[in-house]
Short mmCIF file of C-alpha atoms in Angstrom, two decimals:
data_model
loop_
_atom_site.label_atom_id
_atom_site.label_comp_id
_atom_site.label_asym_id
_atom_site.label_seq_id
_atom_site.Cartn_x
_atom_site.Cartn_y
_atom_site.Cartn_z
CA UNK A 1 60.09 -36.43 28.14
CA UNK A 2 57.96 -39.37 27.06
CA UNK A 3 55.72 -38.71 24.07
CA UNK A 4 51.92 -38.99 24.40
CA UNK A 5 50.34 -42.04 22.78
CA UNK A 6 48.75 -41.34 19.40
CA UNK A 7 44.97 -41.16 19.44
CA UNK A 8 43.14 -43.84 17.56
CA UNK A 9 40.81 -43.07 14.68
CA UNK A 10 37.83 -44.04 16.81
CA UNK A 11 38.88 -41.63 19.54
CA UNK A 12 39.35 -38.83 17.03
CA UNK A 13 35.93 -39.59 15.53
CA UNK A 14 34.33 -39.57 18.99
CA UNK A 15 36.00 -36.24 19.83
CA UNK A 16 34.88 -34.68 16.54
CA UNK A 17 31.35 -35.94 17.09
CA UNK A 18 31.30 -34.41 20.56
CA UNK A 19 32.56 -31.10 19.15
CA UNK A 20 29.93 -31.19 16.41
CA UNK A 21 27.17 -31.90 18.94
CA UNK A 22 28.42 -29.07 21.13
CA UNK A 23 28.46 -26.66 18.16
CA UNK A 24 24.94 -27.72 17.16
CA UNK A 25 23.75 -27.16 20.73
CA UNK A 26 25.37 -23.72 20.76
CA UNK A 27 23.79 -22.95 17.39
CA UNK A 28 20.34 -24.01 18.60
CA UNK A 29 20.79 -21.99 21.80
CA UNK A 30 21.85 -19.00 19.71
CA UNK A 31 18.80 -19.36 17.45
CA UNK A 32 16.51 -19.57 20.46
CA UNK A 33 18.23 -16.60 22.05
CA UNK A 34 17.99 -14.67 18.79
CA UNK A 35 14.28 -15.47 18.50
CA UNK A 36 13.78 -14.37 22.11
CA UNK A 37 15.65 -11.13 21.44
CA UNK A 38 13.53 -10.50 18.34
CA UNK A 39 10.40 -11.05 20.40
CA UNK A 40 11.61 -8.64 23.06
CA UNK A 41 12.55 -6.10 20.38
CA UNK A 42 9.04 -6.36 18.95
CA UNK A 43 7.52 -5.72 22.36
CA UNK A 44 9.94 -2.84 22.95
CA UNK A 45 9.02 -1.31 19.57
CA UNK A 46 5.34 -1.47 20.44
CA UNK A 47 5.83 -0.09 23.95
CA UNK A 48 8.05 2.64 22.54
CA UNK A 49 5.59 3.48 19.77
CA UNK A 50 2.60 3.58 22.10
CA UNK A 51 4.52 5.58 24.70
CA UNK A 52 5.71 8.12 22.14
CA UNK A 53 2.25 8.61 20.67
CA UNK A 54 0.73 9.08 24.11
CA UNK A 55 3.55 11.37 25.24
CA UNK A 56 3.09 13.51 22.17
CA UNK A 57 -0.61 13.77 23.01
CA UNK A 58 0.13 14.84 26.59
CA UNK A 59 2.36 17.64 25.31
CA UNK A 60 -0.33 18.76 22.94
CA UNK A 61 -2.14 21.65 24.62
CA UNK A 62 -4.67 22.32 21.92
CA UNK A 63 -7.83 20.42 21.08
CA UNK A 64 -9.66 19.95 17.84
CA UNK A 65 -13.20 21.25 18.25
CA UNK A 66 -16.26 20.84 16.13
CA UNK A 67 -15.16 23.71 13.91
CA UNK A 68 -12.39 21.46 12.57
CA UNK A 69 -14.77 18.52 12.17
CA UNK A 70 -18.13 20.18 11.53
CA UNK A 71 -20.05 17.28 10.05
CA UNK A 72 -21.61 14.96 12.58
CA UNK A 73 -24.44 13.44 10.63
CA UNK A 74 -25.79 12.82 7.16
CA UNK A 75 -27.87 15.96 7.44
CA UNK A 76 -24.73 18.06 8.06
CA UNK A 77 -22.60 16.61 5.27
CA UNK A 78 -22.40 18.98 2.25
CA UNK A 79 -24.22 17.57 -0.75
CA UNK A 80 -25.35 14.41 1.06
CA UNK A 81 -28.78 15.32 2.44
CA UNK A 82 -30.12 16.06 -1.04
CA UNK A 83 -28.90 12.65 -2.19
CA UNK A 84 -30.66 10.90 0.69
CA UNK A 85 -33.91 12.77 0.11
CA UNK A 86 -33.89 11.72 -3.54
CA UNK A 87 -33.29 8.03 -2.81
CA UNK A 88 -36.80 6.69 -2.40
CA UNK A 89 -35.57 3.27 -1.35
CA UNK A 90 -33.34 4.64 1.37
CA UNK A 91 -35.70 5.73 4.10
CA UNK A 92 -34.42 7.11 7.37
CA UNK A 93 -37.17 5.28 9.27
CA UNK A 94 -35.21 2.18 10.18
CA UNK A 95 -32.75 -0.54 9.41
CA UNK A 96 -33.10 -2.16 6.00
CA UNK A 97 -32.93 -5.92 6.35
CA UNK A 98 -33.56 -9.08 4.41
CA UNK A 99 -35.01 -12.01 6.37
CA UNK A 100 -33.97 -15.52 5.36
CA UNK A 101 -36.95 -17.48 3.96
CA UNK A 102 -38.63 -20.12 6.07
CA UNK A 103 -37.39 -23.61 5.46
CA UNK A 104 -33.91 -22.49 4.55
CA UNK A 105 -31.41 -25.16 5.52
CA UNK A 106 -29.63 -24.40 8.81
CA UNK A 107 -25.84 -24.35 9.02
CA UNK A 108 -24.49 -27.74 9.92
CA UNK A 109 -20.91 -26.63 10.42
CA UNK A 110 -19.63 -25.28 13.71
CA UNK A 111 -18.23 -22.33 11.79
CA UNK A 112 -20.65 -19.45 11.35
CA UNK A 113 -21.09 -17.60 8.07
CA UNK A 114 -23.11 -14.70 9.46
CA UNK A 115 -23.64 -12.92 12.75
CA UNK A 116 -27.43 -12.89 12.32
CA UNK A 117 -30.21 -14.57 10.34
CA UNK A 118 -31.11 -11.19 8.90
CA UNK A 119 -29.13 -9.47 6.18
CA UNK A 120 -28.57 -5.85 7.20
CA UNK A 121 -28.55 -3.80 4.01
CA UNK A 122 -27.76 -0.49 5.69
CA UNK A 123 -27.92 1.47 8.94
CA UNK A 124 -28.68 5.04 9.94
CA UNK A 125 -27.41 7.57 12.52
CA UNK A 126 -29.36 7.50 15.77
CA UNK A 127 -30.86 4.11 14.99
CA UNK A 128 -31.55 1.88 17.99
CA UNK A 129 -28.42 -0.06 18.94
CA UNK A 130 -26.12 1.91 16.61
CA UNK A 131 -23.34 3.35 18.78
CA UNK A 132 -20.15 4.02 16.78
CA UNK A 133 -16.92 4.55 18.67
CA UNK A 134 -15.86 8.18 18.58
CA UNK A 135 -13.52 9.23 15.79
CA UNK A 136 -11.94 12.69 15.61
CA UNK A 137 -9.57 12.38 12.67
CA UNK A 138 -6.35 14.33 13.16
CA UNK A 139 -6.55 14.61 16.94
CA UNK A 140 -3.10 14.24 18.48
CA UNK A 141 -4.34 12.30 21.51
CA UNK A 142 -5.01 8.74 20.26
CA UNK A 143 -7.62 8.18 22.97
CA UNK A 144 -9.49 11.29 21.84
CA UNK A 145 -9.05 10.45 18.18
CA UNK A 146 -10.19 6.86 18.58
CA UNK A 147 -9.47 3.60 16.72
CA UNK A 148 -10.60 2.67 13.22
CA UNK A 149 -13.38 0.11 13.68
CA UNK A 150 -14.81 -1.58 10.58
CA UNK A 151 -15.20 -5.26 11.51
CA UNK A 152 -18.63 -6.86 11.22
CA UNK A 153 -17.89 -9.18 14.14
CA UNK A 154 -21.10 -9.67 16.18
CA UNK A 155 -19.74 -7.61 19.10
CA UNK A 156 -18.42 -4.89 16.81
CA UNK A 157 -20.91 -4.43 13.99
CA UNK A 158 -22.93 -1.73 15.77
CA UNK A 159 -19.81 0.03 17.07
CA UNK A 160 -18.25 0.58 13.63
CA UNK A 161 -16.99 4.06 12.79
CA UNK A 162 -15.82 3.10 9.29
CA UNK A 163 -17.46 1.79 6.13
CA UNK A 164 -15.96 -1.04 4.05
CA UNK A 165 -13.78 -3.91 5.20
CA UNK A 166 -10.22 -4.78 6.13
CA UNK A 167 -7.95 -6.18 3.45
CA UNK A 168 -8.68 -3.83 0.58
CA UNK A 169 -9.36 -5.84 -2.58
CA UNK A 170 -8.65 -9.05 -0.64
CA UNK A 171 -11.80 -8.52 1.44
CA UNK A 172 -13.66 -10.39 -1.31
CA UNK A 173 -11.55 -13.50 -0.67
CA UNK A 174 -12.31 -13.08 3.03
CA UNK A 175 -16.01 -13.18 2.15
CA UNK A 176 -15.49 -16.35 0.10
CA UNK A 177 -13.66 -17.99 3.00
CA UNK A 178 -16.56 -17.18 5.33
CA UNK A 179 -19.20 -18.32 2.83
CA UNK A 180 -17.43 -21.66 2.27
CA UNK A 181 -17.03 -22.10 6.05
CA UNK A 182 -13.26 -22.17 5.83
CA UNK A 183 -13.26 -19.14 8.15
CA UNK A 184 -15.54 -18.40 11.08
CA UNK A 185 -17.16 -15.00 10.71
CA UNK A 186 -16.34 -14.31 14.38
CA UNK A 187 -12.64 -15.20 14.15
CA UNK A 188 -10.45 -12.85 16.16
CA UNK A 189 -6.76 -12.59 15.18
CA UNK A 190 -4.05 -13.46 17.71
CA UNK A 191 -1.45 -10.71 17.35
CA UNK A 192 1.21 -12.36 19.52
CA UNK A 193 4.73 -11.54 18.17
CA UNK A 194 3.31 -9.52 15.26
CA UNK A 195 4.58 -6.18 16.60
CA UNK A 196 6.33 -3.84 14.13
CA UNK A 197 9.94 -4.77 13.37
CA UNK A 198 10.96 -1.11 13.38
CA UNK A 199 9.94 1.94 15.37
CA UNK A 200 8.60 4.97 13.53
CA UNK A 201 7.13 8.33 14.53
CA UNK A 202 5.09 9.93 15.81
CA UNK A 203 5.50 12.97 13.57
CA UNK A 204 3.56 16.26 13.58
CA UNK A 205 2.00 15.27 10.24
CA UNK A 206 0.12 12.45 11.97
CA UNK A 207 -1.99 15.01 13.83
CA UNK A 208 -2.77 17.14 10.77
CA UNK A 209 -6.12 16.10 9.29
CA UNK A 210 -5.19 17.71 5.98
CA UNK A 211 -1.80 15.97 5.60
CA UNK A 212 -2.90 12.34 5.89
CA UNK A 213 -6.33 11.46 4.48
CA UNK A 214 -5.87 8.06 2.79
CA UNK A 215 -4.28 5.89 5.51
CA UNK A 216 -4.48 5.51 9.29
CA UNK A 217 -1.34 7.02 10.86
CA UNK A 218 -1.90 4.82 13.92
CA UNK A 219 -2.60 1.73 11.84
CA UNK A 220 0.62 -0.06 12.87
CA UNK A 221 -0.13 0.34 16.58
CA UNK A 222 -3.91 -0.17 16.72
CA UNK A 223 -4.28 -3.51 18.58
CA UNK A 224 -1.73 -2.47 21.21
CA UNK A 225 -2.55 1.22 21.46
CA UNK A 226 -6.25 0.51 22.00
CA UNK A 227 -5.90 -2.61 24.17
CA UNK A 228 -8.16 -1.17 26.89
CA UNK A 229 -10.94 -0.45 24.41
CA UNK A 230 -10.67 -3.97 22.98
CA UNK A 231 -10.97 -5.45 26.47
CA UNK A 232 -13.65 -3.22 27.94
CA UNK A 233 -15.79 -2.74 24.82
CA UNK A 234 -15.14 -6.23 23.38
CA UNK A 235 -14.66 -4.83 19.88
CA UNK A 236 -12.49 -6.11 17.04
CA UNK A 237 -9.69 -3.63 16.25
CA UNK A 238 -7.10 -4.59 13.65
CA UNK A 239 -3.94 -3.04 12.19
CA UNK A 240 -3.94 -1.54 8.71
CA UNK A 241 -0.14 -1.25 8.59
CA UNK A 242 2.48 -3.94 9.19
CA UNK A 243 6.26 -3.48 9.41
CA UNK A 244 8.76 -6.28 8.86
CA UNK A 245 12.35 -6.93 7.80
CA UNK A 246 13.57 -9.11 4.95
CA UNK A 247 16.22 -9.82 2.33
CA UNK A 248 15.66 -8.87 -1.31
CA UNK A 249 17.19 -10.71 -4.28
CA UNK A 250 16.82 -9.48 -7.86
CA UNK A 251 18.89 -10.93 -10.72
CA UNK A 252 19.79 -7.48 -12.06
CA UNK A 253 21.38 -6.55 -8.75
CA UNK A 254 23.93 -9.35 -9.08
CA UNK A 255 24.83 -7.84 -12.45
CA UNK A 256 25.06 -4.41 -10.78
CA UNK A 257 27.61 -5.79 -8.31
CA UNK A 258 29.54 -7.47 -11.12
CA UNK A 259 29.71 -4.21 -13.06
CA UNK A 260 30.69 -2.18 -10.02
CA UNK A 261 27.52 -0.12 -9.73
CA UNK A 262 26.78 -1.67 -6.33
CA UNK A 263 29.44 -2.53 -3.76
CA UNK A 264 28.69 -5.12 -1.06
CA UNK A 265 29.11 -3.68 2.43
CA UNK A 266 27.70 -6.56 4.51
CA UNK A 267 24.99 -4.30 5.96
CA UNK A 268 22.74 -3.09 3.15
CA UNK A 269 24.17 -4.85 0.10
CA UNK A 270 25.00 -8.10 1.84
CA UNK A 271 27.08 -10.08 -0.65
CA UNK A 272 28.36 -10.53 -4.20
CA UNK A 273 24.95 -11.76 -5.39
CA UNK A 274 23.49 -8.31 -4.70
CA UNK A 275 21.27 -9.53 -1.86
CA UNK A 276 19.83 -6.57 0.04
CA UNK A 277 18.63 -5.99 3.61
CA UNK A 278 15.36 -4.09 3.63
CA UNK A 279 12.68 -2.87 6.02
CA UNK A 280 9.18 -3.20 4.55
CA UNK A 281 5.96 -1.37 5.41
CA UNK A 282 2.65 -2.72 4.06
CA UNK A 283 -0.22 -0.21 4.12
CA UNK A 284 -3.93 -0.72 3.52
CA UNK A 285 -5.98 2.32 2.48
CA UNK A 286 -8.17 4.10 5.03
CA UNK A 287 -9.91 7.13 3.55
CA UNK A 288 -11.01 10.13 5.60
CA UNK A 289 -13.78 11.18 3.23
CA UNK A 290 -13.86 14.94 3.95
CA UNK A 291 -10.08 15.09 3.43
CA UNK A 292 -10.17 13.02 0.24
CA UNK A 293 -12.93 15.22 -1.16
CA UNK A 294 -10.91 18.33 -0.33
CA UNK A 295 -7.85 16.96 -2.17
CA UNK A 296 -9.92 16.57 -5.32
CA UNK A 297 -11.69 19.90 -4.94
CA UNK A 298 -15.18 18.41 -4.62
CA UNK A 299 -17.73 18.26 -1.82
CA UNK A 300 -18.05 15.20 0.37
CA UNK A 301 -21.56 14.39 -0.79
CA UNK A 302 -20.47 14.23 -4.42
CA UNK A 303 -17.62 11.90 -3.49
CA UNK A 304 -19.90 9.62 -1.47
CA UNK A 305 -22.51 9.40 -4.21
CA UNK A 306 -19.92 8.60 -6.88
CA UNK A 307 -18.31 5.91 -4.72
CA UNK A 308 -21.73 4.39 -4.00
CA UNK A 309 -23.04 4.45 -7.57
CA UNK A 310 -19.81 3.40 -9.28
CA UNK A 311 -19.29 0.37 -7.06
CA UNK A 312 -22.69 -1.02 -7.99
CA UNK A 313 -24.29 0.25 -4.80
CA UNK A 314 -22.00 -1.98 -2.75
CA UNK A 315 -21.69 0.45 0.15
CA UNK A 316 -25.11 2.03 0.91
CA UNK A 317 -23.82 3.43 4.19
CA UNK A 318 -21.85 5.93 2.13
CA UNK A 319 -25.29 7.51 1.60
CA UNK A 320 -27.11 6.69 4.81
CA UNK A 321 -24.30 7.15 7.35
CA UNK A 322 -23.05 10.69 6.93
CA UNK A 323 -21.87 10.52 10.54
CA UNK A 324 -19.24 7.94 9.55
CA UNK A 325 -16.30 9.71 7.92
CA UNK A 326 -13.98 6.77 7.24
CA UNK A 327 -14.06 4.37 4.29
CA UNK A 328 -11.81 1.36 3.73
CA UNK A 329 -12.07 1.02 -0.07
CA UNK A 330 -11.75 -2.34 -1.90
CA UNK A 331 -8.53 -1.35 -3.67
CA UNK A 332 -4.87 -2.29 -3.45
CA UNK A 333 -2.60 -0.60 -0.96
CA UNK A 334 1.12 0.14 -1.06
CA UNK A 335 4.45 -1.18 0.18
CA UNK A 336 7.43 0.88 1.34
CA UNK A 337 10.91 -0.59 0.87
CA UNK A 338 13.40 1.23 3.08
CA UNK A 339 17.14 0.68 2.67
CA UNK A 340 19.32 1.68 5.61
CA UNK A 341 18.21 3.00 8.98
CA UNK A 342 14.45 3.82 8.85
CA UNK A 343 15.02 6.68 11.29
CA UNK A 344 16.98 8.55 8.62
CA UNK A 345 13.92 8.91 6.40
CA UNK A 346 12.69 11.69 8.68
CA UNK A 347 16.13 13.16 9.48
CA UNK A 348 16.42 16.53 7.71
CA UNK A 349 20.23 16.32 7.92
CA UNK A 350 20.34 13.02 6.00
CA UNK A 351 20.03 12.81 2.23
CA UNK A 352 17.04 10.93 0.84
CA UNK A 353 16.66 9.19 -2.53
CA UNK A 354 13.09 8.21 -3.43
CA UNK A 355 11.39 6.18 -6.14
CA UNK A 356 7.56 6.22 -6.20
CA UNK A 357 6.53 3.35 -8.46
CA UNK A 358 3.09 2.31 -9.69
CA UNK A 359 2.48 -1.37 -10.29
CA UNK A 360 3.10 -2.91 -13.71
CA UNK A 361 2.79 -6.68 -13.46
CA UNK A 362 3.81 -7.34 -17.05
CA UNK A 363 7.12 -5.52 -16.74
CA UNK A 364 7.89 -5.55 -13.01
CA UNK A 365 7.36 -9.30 -12.64
CA UNK A 366 7.51 -10.82 -16.12
CA UNK A 367 9.93 -8.49 -17.89
CA UNK A 368 7.79 -7.16 -20.75
CA UNK A 369 9.81 -4.62 -22.75
CA UNK A 370 6.89 -2.51 -24.00
CA UNK A 371 7.44 -0.08 -21.11
CA UNK A 372 10.24 1.17 -18.85
CA UNK A 373 8.66 0.05 -15.57
CA UNK A 374 11.01 -2.73 -14.44
CA UNK A 375 14.22 -1.02 -15.64
CA UNK A 376 13.24 2.17 -13.81
CA UNK A 377 12.27 0.17 -10.71
CA UNK A 378 15.64 -1.62 -10.65
CA UNK A 379 17.44 1.69 -11.23
CA UNK A 380 15.46 3.19 -8.35
CA UNK A 381 16.44 0.34 -6.04
CA UNK A 382 20.11 0.70 -7.00
CA UNK A 383 20.15 4.43 -6.38
CA UNK A 384 18.26 4.04 -3.10
CA UNK A 385 20.80 1.48 -1.88
CA UNK A 386 23.74 3.69 -2.85
CA UNK A 387 22.21 6.67 -1.00
CA UNK A 388 21.76 4.54 2.11
CA UNK A 389 25.34 3.24 1.87
CA UNK A 390 26.54 6.84 1.73
CA UNK A 391 24.94 7.52 5.11
CA UNK A 392 21.54 8.70 3.90
CA UNK A 393 18.25 6.94 3.28
CA UNK A 394 16.91 5.14 0.22
CA UNK A 395 13.19 4.51 -0.23
CA UNK A 396 11.11 2.80 -2.91
CA UNK A 397 7.32 3.02 -2.57
CA UNK A 398 5.27 0.55 -4.61
CA UNK A 399 1.61 1.40 -5.25
CA UNK A 400 -0.95 -1.16 -6.49
CA UNK A 401 -2.21 0.89 -9.45
CA UNK A 402 -1.93 -1.54 -12.34
CA UNK A 403 -2.12 -0.02 -15.81
CA UNK A 404 -2.30 3.58 -14.54
CA UNK A 405 -5.13 2.34 -12.29
CA UNK A 406 -7.12 1.39 -15.38
CA UNK A 407 -6.46 -2.31 -14.81
CA UNK A 408 -4.63 -4.96 -16.77
CA UNK A 409 -7.53 -5.84 -19.09
CA UNK A 410 -7.79 -2.24 -20.27
CA UNK A 411 -4.02 -2.07 -20.62
CA UNK A 412 -3.92 -5.14 -22.86
CA UNK A 413 -6.77 -3.80 -24.99
CA UNK A 414 -4.71 -0.65 -25.47
CA UNK A 415 -1.70 -2.78 -26.43
CA UNK A 416 -3.83 -4.53 -29.06
CA UNK A 417 -5.09 -1.24 -30.47
CA UNK A 418 -1.54 0.06 -30.66
CA UNK A 419 0.01 -3.00 -32.27
CA UNK A 420 -2.80 -3.41 -34.81
CA UNK A 421 -2.43 0.23 -35.72
CA UNK A 422 0.71 2.24 -36.33
CA UNK A 423 1.89 2.26 -32.67
CA UNK A 424 3.41 5.70 -32.95
CA UNK A 425 4.42 7.84 -29.98
CA UNK A 426 2.26 10.66 -31.32
CA UNK A 427 -0.85 8.49 -30.81
CA UNK A 428 0.20 6.84 -27.53
CA UNK A 429 -2.28 8.54 -25.18
CA UNK A 430 -5.05 8.65 -27.80
CA UNK A 431 -5.28 4.84 -27.81
CA UNK A 432 -5.80 4.80 -24.06
CA UNK A 433 -8.39 7.59 -24.10
CA UNK A 434 -10.33 5.89 -26.90
CA UNK A 435 -10.81 2.79 -24.75
CA UNK A 436 -10.81 4.06 -21.16
CA UNK A 437 -12.11 7.59 -21.70
CA UNK A 438 -9.17 8.95 -19.72
CA UNK A 439 -5.43 8.53 -20.13
CA UNK A 440 -4.55 8.10 -16.45
CA UNK A 441 -6.58 7.35 -13.33
CA UNK A 442 -3.76 7.10 -10.79
CA UNK A 443 -4.63 10.54 -9.44
CA UNK A 444 -1.47 11.21 -7.46
CA UNK A 445 -3.23 13.63 -5.10
CA UNK A 446 -3.34 11.00 -2.33
CA UNK A 447 0.16 9.62 -2.95
CA UNK A 448 2.08 12.07 -0.67
CA UNK A 449 0.23 10.81 2.41
CA UNK A 450 2.73 8.00 2.86
CA UNK A 451 5.59 10.52 2.74
CA UNK A 452 3.96 12.51 5.54
CA UNK A 453 3.49 9.32 7.55
CA UNK A 454 7.15 8.38 7.15
CA UNK A 455 8.11 11.84 8.41
CA UNK A 456 9.72 12.83 5.10
CA UNK A 457 10.04 16.60 4.82
CA UNK A 458 12.30 16.89 1.76
CA UNK A 459 13.55 14.76 -1.12
CA UNK A 460 17.14 15.18 -2.27
CA UNK A 461 16.90 12.89 -5.31
CA UNK A 462 13.55 12.02 -6.88
CA UNK A 463 13.98 8.98 -9.12
CA UNK A 464 10.99 9.74 -11.31
CA UNK A 465 10.17 11.66 -14.47
CA UNK A 466 6.43 11.97 -13.71
CA UNK A 467 5.17 15.54 -13.57
CA UNK A 468 2.01 14.35 -11.77
CA UNK A 469 4.00 12.77 -8.93
CA UNK A 470 6.35 15.75 -8.70
CA UNK A 471 3.53 18.29 -8.57
CA UNK A 472 1.50 16.31 -6.01
CA UNK A 473 4.49 16.06 -3.65
CA UNK A 474 5.53 19.71 -3.98
CA UNK A 475 1.93 20.89 -3.51
CA UNK A 476 1.96 19.07 -0.17
CA UNK A 477 4.90 21.18 0.99
CA UNK A 478 7.69 18.66 0.41
CA UNK A 479 10.50 20.16 -1.72
CA UNK A 480 12.33 18.09 -4.36
CA UNK A 481 15.90 19.20 -4.98
CA UNK A 482 16.90 16.94 -7.87
CA UNK A 483 14.93 14.90 -10.42
CA UNK A 484 16.66 11.89 -11.95
CA UNK A 485 15.38 10.43 -15.26
CA UNK A 486 15.95 6.82 -16.28
CA UNK A 487 19.29 6.51 -18.12
CA UNK A 488 18.88 6.06 -21.89
CA UNK A 489 20.83 2.81 -21.90
CA UNK A 490 18.18 1.22 -19.65
CA UNK A 491 15.27 2.04 -21.96
CA UNK A 492 14.08 -1.03 -23.96
CA UNK A 493 13.72 -0.38 -27.69
CA UNK A 494 9.99 -1.14 -27.81
CA UNK A 495 9.32 1.28 -24.92
CA UNK A 496 10.54 4.36 -26.81
CA UNK A 497 6.93 4.93 -27.88
CA UNK A 498 5.85 5.21 -24.26
CA UNK A 499 8.73 7.23 -22.87
CA UNK A 500 8.96 9.71 -25.77
CA UNK A 501 5.19 10.29 -25.63
CA UNK A 502 5.36 10.91 -21.88
CA UNK A 503 8.27 13.32 -22.21
CA UNK A 504 6.41 15.23 -24.91
CA UNK A 505 3.37 15.37 -22.58
CA UNK A 506 5.39 16.91 -19.73
CA UNK A 507 7.55 14.24 -18.14
CA UNK A 508 10.88 15.51 -16.86
CA UNK A 509 13.97 14.90 -18.95
CA UNK A 510 17.51 16.19 -19.21
CA UNK A 511 17.49 15.22 -22.89
CA UNK A 512 15.60 16.32 -25.97
CA UNK A 513 11.83 16.81 -26.15
CA UNK A 514 10.62 15.66 -29.56
CA UNK A 515 8.28 17.78 -31.64
CA UNK A 516 5.14 16.34 -33.23
CA UNK A 517 6.87 15.42 -36.49
CA UNK A 518 9.67 13.64 -34.65
CA UNK A 519 7.18 11.96 -32.33
CA UNK A 520 5.29 10.54 -35.30
CA UNK A 521 8.48 8.85 -36.48
CA UNK A 522 8.89 6.92 -33.20
CA UNK A 523 7.21 3.59 -33.84
CA UNK A 524 6.94 0.42 -31.77
CA UNK A 525 7.83 -3.12 -32.74
CA UNK A 526 5.16 -4.93 -34.80
CA UNK A 527 3.66 -8.26 -33.81
CA UNK A 528 5.20 -10.11 -36.74
CA UNK A 529 8.28 -11.20 -34.83
CA UNK A 530 6.16 -12.89 -32.17
CA UNK A 531 3.59 -14.55 -34.43
CA UNK A 532 3.75 -18.12 -33.13
CA UNK A 533 1.74 -19.60 -35.98
CA UNK A 534 4.20 -18.22 -38.57
CA UNK A 535 7.19 -19.27 -36.47
CA UNK A 536 6.01 -22.87 -36.63
CA UNK A 537 5.23 -22.76 -40.36
CA UNK A 538 1.46 -22.78 -39.93
CA UNK A 539 -0.95 -20.44 -41.61
CA UNK A 540 -3.03 -18.35 -39.20
CA UNK A 541 -6.60 -19.60 -38.74
CA UNK A 542 -9.10 -17.44 -40.60
CA UNK A 543 -11.96 -16.58 -38.26
#
């Protein structure tokens, strides 16, 4: 048989080029198909979520009457009427406004910075034009419960049933963007393809007004669940929860793989670098004021007055609008990091490992060794991943409560007081109380709400030593079967002051609890080894 002629280099090159072009075309088609599938999945998740919430409401044969929500106005709110009557400047006669002075320069930009020429300082129940959308917190039927409406959009401002603003602490930047005309005050978001990347709920806890008081259980579905209201009432309704998927890369996790603590499986721990697949839930706070007050054992009027007075009077409707029960506070929210199938978080037959972590920028991000925050966070992530790989669920919840909710400035002042003193474990909390007046303002009473929203009914392994977190969760009816302290080998030397003081004060440990004499002997690292002026051979400047 005659042999085939050998192909020339040019023919081979042409063939390879054609193959490469074909592969690129297939790759592009695959990417487009993948994007289309993701879009469809997002729509399916929304349709599924909305359908499930509505179906649950249809099966719900009980209604929540006024006895469950007895306060319909400022006059009915415990402790609030006396506050109003004592506020001479807050009359119930009409809307308080400020009129722009004559001759003020008109806006030249097409973008508006206000919905009206008048500044509305506050509003009152029953006032002309004030018509808030109904809100029955805890009602199982979403149409009966109603959406959270807080926008000051011109078509929405008089229909609001919530005080505050979207975005938590970032609402101030929103105000700056409007003032500088970078953002039109009437901008309406386009939520195309923003649907949740995972389906969740509904759970019975969503319809219990006492279980969830600090977030909107329907916050991830709002623009889609209340589409008819948005169209017919022309109001601005926005989500307060967003769900997405991502990869996570932390340098310590690559070390964990190298040391055999984590094993890549291609699904959760994706590769040898310790890259993780994660589902993330971002949550903005929405407070149901009667429920928040009940958690703290105070009346609603006392809570409203304190919020009003201690935010510089920023929210006068806390006093004048007792009919509005929702408040979106200007504080940070939280993020849930779920490893494995999100559905397993609520599965009572699946094991759950949980780390509840409060923000510590210095350690979590920049690796400061004065505390155990980052090491415990990394340990929590590792253990959560291993639980998910074993067929269970692993969850890390990150709260924005910097410096025990005292703030970073206060925290650094405490650091200074410690380092310029003796920095002993026995005086650890005293330094904080001397400056802040309290040793901890995280107040974990509201923390379990996110667990209820996720459908969590028990915790097999709690990766926390905090007695406050433990007690808050258990008091909400969620049992904890095992508490896991941070391993000693992960505790930085300079953080012994913190951890030993906390253990002595009641933090869980499987090790020794030091007595006062032993606690006094635990001392932190002095500043001498980080004195830059001495390191460079210069004498410190005498001020």
